Amino acid sequence: MTDETLLFTSAVAMNVDQGKSVDSPPPEDLQATSPSLIPPEDTDFLDEPAQRQRIGLRWMLGSGLVILVGVAGWVGYQAVSRQPAPSVEVVTAPVTRDDLEVTITEAGSVELGGQQTFKAPSDVTVQAVLVEERQRVSQGQVLLELRDRTLQQTLDDQLVQNRINQLTWQRNQEILAERRSRLADAEARLQDSAELLDQGYISEDDFRRDKQAAEDAQSEVRNAEVELTKAELQVQQDQVKTENIRLQLEDNQIAAPIDAIVLNVDVKPGDGVQREGRLLSIGDPNQETIRLQMTTLNASQVAVNMPVRVSIIGPDPDIFEGRILRVSPQAVSEGDNAEQSSVEAEARLAEPSGALIPGSAVSVEIVLEQRQNALVVPVTALQRDAATPYVWVKTADNTAQQQEVEIGLETLESVEILSGLQAGDEIVVFLPPDVVLTPGQPLTVPQLEGAPEAGGGPVEIPVEGAE
């Protein structure tokens, strides 16, 4: 059988397979229409109907077998794909509500409100110490008396000079009075000389002498008035000098500017103290403040009125709450090393602790951000390998469901959930490292003691700079 005959037979079989009747044209028509397709000597089989039926049946059986194999493959694939996925062992916990915090920790020192240290105004000798440590003092109460021998001698000398100038002023008053009396006598004599000259009893030379004497007396009065004015000004100047010296001496009396308690007395009677030397310290025990020297990195995150928790450095300390009172806008460097610069800040306790010792070192925890009663999950539960963060939720039929969430405040251990979950939802908080969950995958939860909960409680972010 030639290739052309096989092509024709295939076409017939395809029509039979599609359920169509096949009417074979007469041999003469085939020969006429396609003489080159089927040679005349190979067309004898077309005259036999049984032969044509056998060929069609073979093609129908072949096509059915192909269809049967395809259907069997599809059924097998569906059977395999519908088999349940293997169960994955995970750790779950319910979503809870808790307080969430971001904090930094710095070291500080305790001070009392209005605390100050008095220093010597000049080189002085301590004359008297009128208070003792831990003594309560009232505003204006004298604490120390100092003696400046040079200044005291200056005052004594000034008082002597004041007395001399006072006497000079008094003498000038007397001189003025005397010269005014002489002037009155000279003017009276001149008047008598004028009358005698008119009557011809004296000469004009005598009259001129009396007139000159009156003029000289008038000049002496003017000079005396000038000297008296100068003496009065000198007395006034002496009073100002004396007052200044007395004020300087009063500065050597140290008085309390506020109601306070004496923290430290650095001197005793008879001690010589150089200028700016420490004398004593006081502070208001009704207020306690914490002085901080913060790193520039931490200071950039801190603002006035942020909550703080103060505790003594050590195990199981008592905690005292307060707020940031002041943050310096400028960093201060030690020497020329700008890398060691720090920013000064001050915090005030809400109420006196009764336990913190002024000058002692304390740990100060500063709350940068906080959320009260927030919906939180552990950071291990949050998945970030998609465009939107999500968590795996364990459904009622113990299968995994992917749930997108909106997150808020984040710490090293917990994340705030703003939307997507509710309190009580059971979420996967731990997966084995080599496991990848798919939606609908069965989950098994082992009975573990101490499994992590969804809420982590207040979380501290440790920041370098605290001791």
Short mmCIF file of C-alpha atoms in Angstrom, two decimals:
data_model
loop_
_atom_site.label_atom_id
_atom_site.label_comp_id
_atom_site.label_asym_id
_atom_site.label_seq_id
_atom_site.Cartn_x
_atom_site.Cartn_y
_atom_site.Cartn_z
CA MET A 1 0.00 0.00 0.00
CA THR A 2 1.36 3.37 -1.00
CA ASP A 3 1.64 6.56 1.08
CA GLU A 4 -1.27 8.15 -0.81
CA THR A 5 -3.53 5.23 0.05
CA LEU A 6 -2.58 5.50 3.72
CA LEU A 7 -3.44 9.23 3.72
CA PHE A 8 -6.85 8.52 2.28
CA THR A 9 -7.46 5.72 4.75
CA SER A 10 -6.52 8.02 7.66
CA ALA A 11 -9.00 10.63 6.49
CA VAL A 12 -11.74 8.00 6.31
CA ALA A 13 -10.92 6.73 9.79
CA MET A 14 -11.07 10.26 11.24
CA ASN A 15 -14.54 10.81 9.81
CA VAL A 16 -15.68 7.47 11.21
CA ASP A 17 -14.20 8.35 14.61
CA GLN A 18 -16.19 11.62 14.63
CA GLY A 19 -19.44 9.74 14.04
CA LYS A 20 -19.84 10.76 10.42
CA SER A 21 -20.93 8.39 7.69
CA VAL A 22 -18.32 7.76 5.10
CA ASP A 23 -19.50 7.29 1.55
CA SER A 24 -16.62 6.26 -0.58
CA PRO A 25 -16.73 7.74 -4.05
CA PRO A 26 -16.63 5.36 -6.94
CA PRO A 27 -13.18 4.38 -8.00
CA GLU A 28 -13.64 6.15 -11.25
CA ASP A 29 -14.36 9.42 -9.45
CA LEU A 30 -11.27 9.08 -7.27
CA GLN A 31 -9.25 8.33 -10.27
CA ALA A 32 -10.67 11.35 -12.02
CA THR A 33 -10.23 13.80 -9.19
CA SER A 34 -6.93 12.62 -7.83
CA PRO A 35 -5.21 10.42 -10.26
CA SER A 36 -1.84 10.91 -8.61
CA LEU A 37 -3.13 10.25 -5.06
CA ILE A 38 -4.39 6.66 -5.46
CA PRO A 39 -2.96 4.55 -8.24
CA PRO A 40 -5.53 2.46 -10.10
CA GLU A 41 -3.89 -0.79 -9.17
CA ASP A 42 -4.37 0.01 -5.38
CA THR A 43 -8.12 0.78 -5.41
CA ASP A 44 -9.39 -2.72 -5.28
CA PHE A 45 -9.82 -2.73 -1.52
CA LEU A 46 -12.42 0.01 -1.79
CA ASP A 47 -14.78 -2.36 -3.41
CA GLU A 48 -15.00 -4.44 -0.29
CA PRO A 49 -17.33 -2.97 2.45
CA ALA A 50 -16.07 -5.28 5.17
CA GLN A 51 -12.52 -4.08 4.66
CA ARG A 52 -13.57 -0.46 5.07
CA GLN A 53 -15.45 -1.22 8.27
CA ARG A 54 -12.45 -2.95 9.81
CA ILE A 55 -10.24 0.02 9.11
CA GLY A 56 -12.78 2.47 10.65
CA LEU A 57 -13.15 0.29 13.70
CA ARG A 58 -9.42 0.25 14.25
CA TRP A 59 -9.27 4.03 14.21
CA MET A 60 -12.19 4.31 16.58
CA LEU A 61 -10.51 1.89 19.02
CA GLY A 62 -7.22 3.85 18.86
CA SER A 63 -8.91 7.18 19.49
CA GLY A 64 -10.89 5.74 22.41
CA LEU A 65 -7.73 4.35 23.92
CA VAL A 66 -6.06 7.78 23.75
CA ILE A 67 -9.09 9.41 25.37
CA LEU A 68 -9.17 6.74 28.07
CA VAL A 69 -5.50 7.32 28.93
CA GLY A 70 -6.05 11.13 29.16
CA VAL A 71 -9.07 10.77 31.44
CA ALA A 72 -7.22 8.31 33.66
CA GLY A 73 -4.30 10.76 33.99
CA TRP A 74 -6.61 13.64 34.90
CA VAL A 75 -8.41 11.53 37.52
CA GLY A 76 -5.08 10.45 38.99
CA TYR A 77 -3.82 14.05 39.20
CA GLN A 78 -7.00 15.16 40.95
CA ALA A 79 -6.74 12.29 43.39
CA VAL A 80 -3.14 13.17 44.23
CA SER A 81 -3.76 16.94 44.49
CA ARG A 82 -6.72 16.46 46.79
CA GLN A 83 -4.81 14.45 49.30
CA PRO A 84 -4.54 16.39 52.62
CA ALA A 85 -1.22 18.24 53.20
CA PRO A 86 0.97 16.90 55.99
CA SER A 87 0.30 18.38 59.41
CA VAL A 88 2.88 20.92 60.72
CA GLU A 89 3.80 21.17 64.39
CA VAL A 90 3.76 24.84 65.50
CA VAL A 91 3.60 26.90 68.68
CA THR A 92 0.52 29.10 69.02
CA ALA A 93 -0.75 31.61 71.52
CA PRO A 94 -3.82 33.83 71.83
CA VAL A 95 -3.61 37.51 70.91
CA THR A 96 -3.83 39.60 74.08
CA ARG A 97 -3.86 43.21 75.17
CA ASP A 98 -0.96 44.68 77.12
CA ASP A 99 1.06 47.84 77.70
CA LEU A 100 3.80 48.47 75.16
CA GLU A 101 6.79 50.75 75.73
CA VAL A 102 9.96 51.92 74.01
CA THR A 103 12.56 53.13 76.53
CA ILE A 104 16.18 54.14 76.86
CA THR A 105 18.28 54.05 80.01
CA GLU A 106 20.79 56.63 81.22
CA ALA A 107 22.76 57.13 84.43
CA GLY A 108 22.16 60.18 86.62
CA SER A 109 22.88 61.68 90.03
CA VAL A 110 20.39 62.73 92.70
CA GLU A 111 20.02 66.36 93.75
CA LEU A 112 17.54 68.23 95.93
CA GLY A 113 15.40 71.04 94.57
CA GLY A 114 17.24 74.36 94.50
CA GLN A 115 20.42 72.61 95.54
CA GLN A 116 23.45 74.89 95.58
CA THR A 117 26.95 75.05 96.97
CA PHE A 118 28.17 78.32 98.49
CA LYS A 119 31.72 79.41 97.68
CA ALA A 120 34.05 81.98 99.22
CA PRO A 121 33.64 85.45 97.61
CA SER A 122 37.33 86.19 98.23
CA ASP A 123 40.24 84.97 100.31
CA VAL A 124 38.56 84.77 103.72
CA THR A 125 38.83 83.24 107.16
CA VAL A 126 35.83 81.38 108.56
CA GLN A 127 34.78 83.25 111.66
CA ALA A 128 31.78 81.15 112.67
CA VAL A 129 29.81 78.13 111.46
CA LEU A 130 26.24 78.56 112.66
CA VAL A 131 24.66 75.34 111.31
CA GLU A 132 25.42 71.64 111.06
CA GLU A 133 24.71 68.94 108.51
CA ARG A 134 21.12 67.65 108.20
CA GLN A 135 19.85 70.76 109.98
CA ARG A 136 16.76 72.40 108.52
CA VAL A 137 17.12 76.14 107.97
CA SER A 138 14.68 78.87 106.98
CA GLN A 139 15.00 81.49 104.28
CA GLY A 140 17.33 84.34 105.32
CA GLN A 141 18.93 82.43 108.19
CA VAL A 142 22.69 83.09 108.53
CA LEU A 143 24.69 79.93 107.96
CA LEU A 144 28.31 81.13 108.09
CA GLU A 145 30.22 84.23 109.10
CA LEU A 146 33.45 84.99 107.31
CA ARG A 147 36.19 87.47 108.07
CA ASP A 148 38.22 89.36 105.50
CA ARG A 149 40.97 91.12 107.45
CA THR A 150 41.99 93.32 104.56
CA LEU A 151 38.44 94.46 103.97
CA GLN A 152 37.87 95.08 107.67
CA GLN A 153 41.02 97.21 107.84
CA THR A 154 39.82 99.12 104.83
CA LEU A 155 36.57 99.83 106.64
CA ASP A 156 38.40 101.01 109.77
CA ASP A 157 40.59 103.32 107.71
CA GLN A 158 37.56 104.65 105.91
CA LEU A 159 35.79 105.42 109.16
CA VAL A 160 38.81 107.41 110.35
CA GLN A 161 38.90 109.31 107.08
CA ASN A 162 35.18 109.92 107.40
CA ARG A 163 35.76 111.53 110.78
CA ILE A 164 38.53 113.74 109.43
CA ASN A 165 36.40 114.88 106.53
CA GLN A 166 33.49 115.49 108.88
CA LEU A 167 35.65 117.76 111.00
CA THR A 168 36.89 119.55 107.91
CA TRP A 169 33.32 120.15 106.83
CA GLN A 170 32.44 121.50 110.26
CA ARG A 171 35.50 123.80 110.23
CA ASN A 172 34.55 125.11 106.81
CA GLN A 173 31.12 125.93 108.17
CA GLU A 174 32.76 127.95 110.96
CA ILE A 175 35.10 129.70 108.53
CA LEU A 176 32.17 130.65 106.34
CA ALA A 177 30.31 132.04 109.30
CA GLU A 178 33.39 134.06 110.37
CA ARG A 179 33.90 135.49 106.92
CA ARG A 180 30.27 136.40 106.56
CA SER A 181 30.58 138.28 109.88
CA ARG A 182 33.65 140.09 108.60
CA LEU A 183 31.80 140.94 105.42
CA ALA A 184 28.94 142.39 107.43
CA ASP A 185 31.41 144.54 109.43
CA ALA A 186 33.18 145.69 106.28
CA GLU A 187 29.90 146.61 104.59
CA ALA A 188 28.80 148.57 107.72
CA ARG A 189 32.15 150.40 107.86
CA LEU A 190 31.86 151.21 104.14
CA GLN A 191 28.42 152.67 104.71
CA ASP A 192 29.73 154.88 107.58
CA SER A 193 32.69 155.95 105.43
CA ALA A 194 30.33 157.02 102.68
CA GLU A 195 28.40 159.26 105.09
CA LEU A 196 31.62 160.73 106.55
CA LEU A 197 32.93 161.35 103.05
CA ASP A 198 29.76 163.27 102.20
CA GLN A 199 30.21 165.35 105.36
CA GLY A 200 33.88 165.97 104.59
CA TYR A 201 35.25 164.29 107.66
CA ILE A 202 37.38 161.76 105.77
CA SER A 203 39.26 161.79 102.57
CA GLU A 204 38.48 159.84 99.50
CA ASP A 205 41.55 157.63 100.10
CA ASP A 206 40.08 156.51 103.41
CA PHE A 207 36.77 155.75 101.67
CA ARG A 208 38.53 153.72 98.95
CA ARG A 209 40.39 151.69 101.60
CA ASP A 210 37.11 150.84 103.33
CA LYS A 211 35.51 149.91 100.01
CA GLN A 212 38.43 147.64 99.12
CA ALA A 213 38.16 145.94 102.51
CA ALA A 214 34.46 145.24 101.90
CA GLU A 215 35.22 143.75 98.49
CA ASP A 216 37.97 141.53 99.95
CA ALA A 217 35.60 140.33 102.64
CA GLN A 218 33.02 139.47 99.95
CA SER A 219 35.64 137.42 98.03
CA GLU A 220 36.66 135.54 101.16
CA VAL A 221 33.02 134.61 101.78
CA ARG A 222 32.77 133.18 98.27
CA ASN A 223 35.94 131.15 98.79
CA ALA A 224 34.64 129.84 102.09
CA GLU A 225 31.38 128.81 100.46
CA VAL A 226 33.30 126.85 97.81
CA GLU A 227 35.41 125.06 100.43
CA LEU A 228 32.32 124.22 102.42
CA THR A 229 30.63 122.74 99.35
CA LYS A 230 33.72 120.63 98.61
CA ALA A 231 33.77 119.40 102.21
CA GLU A 232 30.08 118.47 102.01
CA LEU A 233 30.68 116.49 98.79
CA GLN A 234 33.61 114.71 100.41
CA VAL A 235 31.43 113.70 103.34
CA GLN A 236 28.79 112.32 100.98
CA GLN A 237 31.46 110.39 99.05
CA ASP A 238 32.75 108.93 102.32
CA GLN A 239 29.25 107.71 103.12
CA VAL A 240 29.04 105.88 99.75
CA LYS A 241 32.46 104.28 100.22
CA THR A 242 31.62 103.19 103.72
CA GLU A 243 28.33 101.65 102.56
CA ASN A 244 30.09 99.72 99.80
CA ILE A 245 32.64 98.33 102.20
CA ARG A 246 29.90 97.34 104.62
CA LEU A 247 28.05 95.57 101.81
CA GLN A 248 31.19 93.63 100.96
CA LEU A 249 31.52 92.67 104.58
CA GLU A 250 27.90 91.57 104.66
CA ASP A 251 28.60 89.36 101.64
CA ASN A 252 30.85 87.41 103.96
CA GLN A 253 27.74 86.39 105.87
CA ILE A 254 26.27 83.40 104.09
CA ALA A 255 22.47 83.24 104.46
CA ALA A 256 19.98 80.63 103.21
CA PRO A 257 18.04 81.84 100.12
CA ILE A 258 15.27 79.25 100.63
CA ASP A 259 13.84 76.93 103.26
CA ALA A 260 16.25 74.03 103.02
CA ILE A 261 18.30 71.35 104.70
CA VAL A 262 22.08 71.54 105.15
CA LEU A 263 23.63 68.80 103.05
CA ASN A 264 27.31 69.35 103.67
CA VAL A 265 29.58 71.71 105.65
CA ASP A 266 33.08 71.87 104.18
CA VAL A 267 34.72 74.28 106.68
CA LYS A 268 35.14 74.92 110.40
CA PRO A 269 35.87 78.12 112.37
CA GLY A 270 39.36 79.47 111.78
CA ASP A 271 39.79 77.85 108.36
CA GLY A 272 41.30 80.01 105.66
CA VAL A 273 39.48 79.67 102.35
CA GLN A 274 40.65 80.93 99.00
CA ARG A 275 38.35 82.65 96.51
CA GLU A 276 35.76 80.21 95.04
CA GLY A 277 36.56 77.61 97.70
CA ARG A 278 33.65 75.39 98.81
CA LEU A 279 31.95 76.38 102.06
CA LEU A 280 28.68 74.39 102.39
CA SER A 281 25.74 72.99 100.39
CA ILE A 282 21.99 73.16 100.95
CA GLY A 283 18.87 71.92 99.13
CA ASP A 284 15.10 71.70 99.40
CA PRO A 285 14.17 68.20 100.68
CA ASN A 286 10.61 68.60 99.40
CA GLN A 287 11.86 68.31 95.81
CA GLU A 288 14.19 65.72 94.31
CA THR A 289 15.74 66.12 90.89
CA ILE A 290 17.99 63.88 88.79
CA ARG A 291 20.82 65.43 86.80
CA LEU A 292 21.63 63.53 83.60
CA GLN A 293 24.54 63.62 81.19
CA MET A 294 23.05 61.96 78.09
CA THR A 295 24.69 60.84 74.88
CA THR A 296 23.80 63.01 71.91
CA LEU A 297 22.03 60.05 70.26
CA ASN A 298 19.73 59.53 73.23
CA ALA A 299 19.23 63.26 73.83
CA SER A 300 17.87 63.68 70.29
CA GLN A 301 14.97 61.35 71.22
CA VAL A 302 14.13 62.89 74.61
CA ALA A 303 11.65 65.73 75.14
CA VAL A 304 10.39 67.68 78.14
CA ASN A 305 7.61 65.99 80.16
CA MET A 306 8.49 62.44 79.08
CA PRO A 307 7.89 59.90 81.90
CA VAL A 308 10.92 58.52 83.73
CA ARG A 309 11.49 55.71 86.23
CA VAL A 310 14.36 56.21 88.66
CA SER A 311 15.98 53.43 90.66
CA ILE A 312 19.14 52.81 92.63
CA ILE A 313 21.66 50.83 90.62
CA GLY A 314 21.52 47.30 92.02
CA PRO A 315 19.30 44.20 92.32
CA ASP A 316 15.55 44.54 93.07
CA PRO A 317 15.59 48.34 93.53
CA ASP A 318 12.63 50.51 94.44
CA ILE A 319 11.32 52.52 91.48
CA PHE A 320 10.34 56.20 91.70
CA GLU A 321 8.42 57.92 88.92
CA GLY A 322 8.90 61.41 87.55
CA ARG A 323 9.18 63.42 84.34
CA ILE A 324 11.83 65.16 82.26
CA LEU A 325 12.05 68.78 83.41
CA ARG A 326 14.71 70.21 81.11
CA VAL A 327 16.91 69.18 78.17
CA SER A 328 19.82 71.42 77.24
CA PRO A 329 19.78 72.53 73.59
CA GLN A 330 23.58 72.34 73.42
CA ALA A 331 26.05 69.49 73.71
CA VAL A 332 29.18 69.97 75.83
CA SER A 333 32.50 68.32 75.04
CA GLU A 334 35.25 67.41 77.45
CA GLY A 335 38.37 69.13 76.18
CA ASP A 336 38.76 69.06 72.41
CA ASN A 337 37.23 65.59 71.97
CA ALA A 338 33.90 66.22 70.23
CA GLU A 339 33.17 62.48 70.15
CA GLN A 340 32.82 62.52 73.94
CA SER A 341 30.21 65.31 73.97
CA SER A 342 27.14 64.97 76.16
CA VAL A 343 23.86 66.80 76.70
CA GLU A 344 22.75 67.85 80.17
CA ALA A 345 19.17 67.15 81.21
CA GLU A 346 17.17 67.24 84.42
CA ALA A 347 14.28 65.12 85.66
CA ARG A 348 12.08 65.73 88.71
CA LEU A 349 10.40 63.06 90.82
CA ALA A 350 6.65 63.30 91.25
CA GLU A 351 7.11 63.20 95.04
CA PRO A 352 10.07 62.92 97.44
CA SER A 353 11.40 59.38 97.59
CA GLY A 354 12.60 59.46 101.17
CA ALA A 355 15.24 56.93 100.14
CA LEU A 356 17.48 58.47 97.49
CA ILE A 357 20.65 60.08 98.84
CA PRO A 358 21.72 63.39 97.24
CA GLY A 359 24.83 62.85 95.16
CA SER A 360 24.24 59.12 94.66
CA ALA A 361 24.21 57.49 91.22
CA VAL A 362 20.88 56.19 89.91
CA SER A 363 19.53 54.49 86.82
CA VAL A 364 17.00 56.55 84.83
CA GLU A 365 14.65 54.77 82.43
CA ILE A 366 13.09 57.27 80.01
CA VAL A 367 9.85 56.24 78.27
CA LEU A 368 10.05 57.49 74.67
CA GLU A 369 6.75 55.97 73.46
CA GLN A 370 4.06 53.91 75.11
CA ARG A 371 0.69 52.35 74.33
CA GLN A 372 -1.78 51.47 77.05
CA ASN A 373 -3.88 48.31 76.64
CA ALA A 374 -2.67 47.78 73.09
CA LEU A 375 -3.32 44.67 70.99
CA VAL A 376 0.14 43.07 70.69
CA VAL A 377 1.80 40.02 69.17
CA PRO A 378 5.39 38.75 69.46
CA VAL A 379 7.74 39.80 66.67
CA THR A 380 8.24 36.09 65.90
CA ALA A 381 4.59 35.88 64.80
CA LEU A 382 4.84 38.70 62.26
CA GLN A 383 5.72 37.67 58.69
CA ARG A 384 7.20 40.27 56.35
CA ASP A 385 7.87 38.27 53.15
CA ALA A 386 4.86 39.81 51.38
CA ALA A 387 3.88 43.34 50.37
CA THR A 388 1.74 43.61 53.52
CA PRO A 389 2.76 42.15 56.90
CA TYR A 390 0.70 39.15 57.95
CA VAL A 391 0.38 36.46 60.61
CA TRP A 392 -0.75 32.85 60.50
CA VAL A 393 -4.03 32.27 62.35
CA LYS A 394 -5.04 28.81 63.57
CA THR A 395 -8.67 28.31 62.58
CA ALA A 396 -11.31 26.31 64.43
CA ASP A 397 -10.56 23.24 62.27
CA ASN A 398 -6.83 23.48 63.14
CA THR A 399 -5.68 24.74 59.77
CA ALA A 400 -3.50 27.72 58.86
CA GLN A 401 -5.06 30.92 57.57
CA GLN A 402 -2.97 33.86 56.33
CA GLN A 403 -4.21 37.13 57.84
CA GLU A 404 -2.87 40.55 56.79
CA VAL A 405 -2.41 43.06 59.63
CA GLU A 406 -1.70 46.75 60.10
CA ILE A 407 1.09 47.33 62.62
CA GLY A 408 1.86 50.26 64.94
CA LEU A 409 4.50 50.63 67.62
CA GLU A 410 7.33 48.09 67.37
CA THR A 411 9.82 46.97 70.00
CA LEU A 412 12.47 44.29 70.03
CA GLU A 413 9.99 41.72 71.35
CA SER A 414 6.45 42.85 70.53
CA VAL A 415 4.47 44.62 67.82
CA GLU A 416 1.27 46.62 68.17
CA ILE A 417 -1.57 45.45 65.91
CA LEU A 418 -3.86 48.24 64.71
CA SER A 419 -6.17 46.12 62.57
CA GLY A 420 -6.57 42.58 61.22
CA LEU A 421 -6.76 40.68 64.52
CA GLN A 422 -8.89 40.57 67.64
CA ALA A 423 -8.04 39.67 71.20
CA GLY A 424 -8.28 35.90 71.63
CA ASP A 425 -7.34 34.98 68.05
CA GLU A 426 -5.00 31.99 68.10
CA ILE A 427 -1.90 32.79 66.08
CA VAL A 428 1.28 30.92 65.20
CA VAL A 429 4.15 32.42 67.19
CA PHE A 430 6.86 29.93 66.27
CA LEU A 431 7.59 27.85 63.18
CA PRO A 432 10.39 25.33 62.66
CA PRO A 433 13.10 26.99 60.54
CA ASP A 434 12.66 24.64 57.56
CA VAL A 435 8.85 24.79 57.40
CA VAL A 436 6.85 26.94 54.97
CA LEU A 437 3.13 27.17 55.72
CA THR A 438 0.43 27.30 53.08
CA PRO A 439 -3.19 28.38 53.56
CA GLY A 440 -5.34 25.46 54.74
CA GLN A 441 -2.40 23.37 55.94
CA PRO A 442 -3.25 21.32 59.06
CA LEU A 443 -1.60 22.41 62.28
CA THR A 444 -0.75 20.51 65.43
CA VAL A 445 0.17 22.25 68.66
CA PRO A 446 2.45 20.41 71.10
CA GLN A 447 1.76 20.73 74.79
CA LEU A 448 4.72 22.87 75.83
CA GLU A 449 5.22 24.50 79.17
CA GLY A 450 6.11 28.19 79.08
CA ALA A 451 5.05 28.73 75.46
CA PRO A 452 5.27 32.45 74.55
CA GLU A 453 2.09 34.50 74.71
CA ALA A 454 1.01 36.96 72.07
CA GLY A 455 1.42 39.90 74.44
CA GLY A 456 4.93 40.60 75.61
CA GLY A 457 4.34 43.25 78.29
CA PRO A 458 6.43 46.40 78.58
CA VAL A 459 9.58 45.99 76.54
CA GLU A 460 12.79 47.92 76.97
CA ILE A 461 15.04 48.68 74.04
CA PRO A 462 18.57 48.70 75.43
CA VAL A 463 20.52 51.70 74.16
CA GLU A 464 24.22 52.22 74.57
CA GLY A 465 25.03 55.00 77.02
CA ALA A 466 23.60 53.62 80.24
CA GLU A 467 25.81 52.12 82.86
#
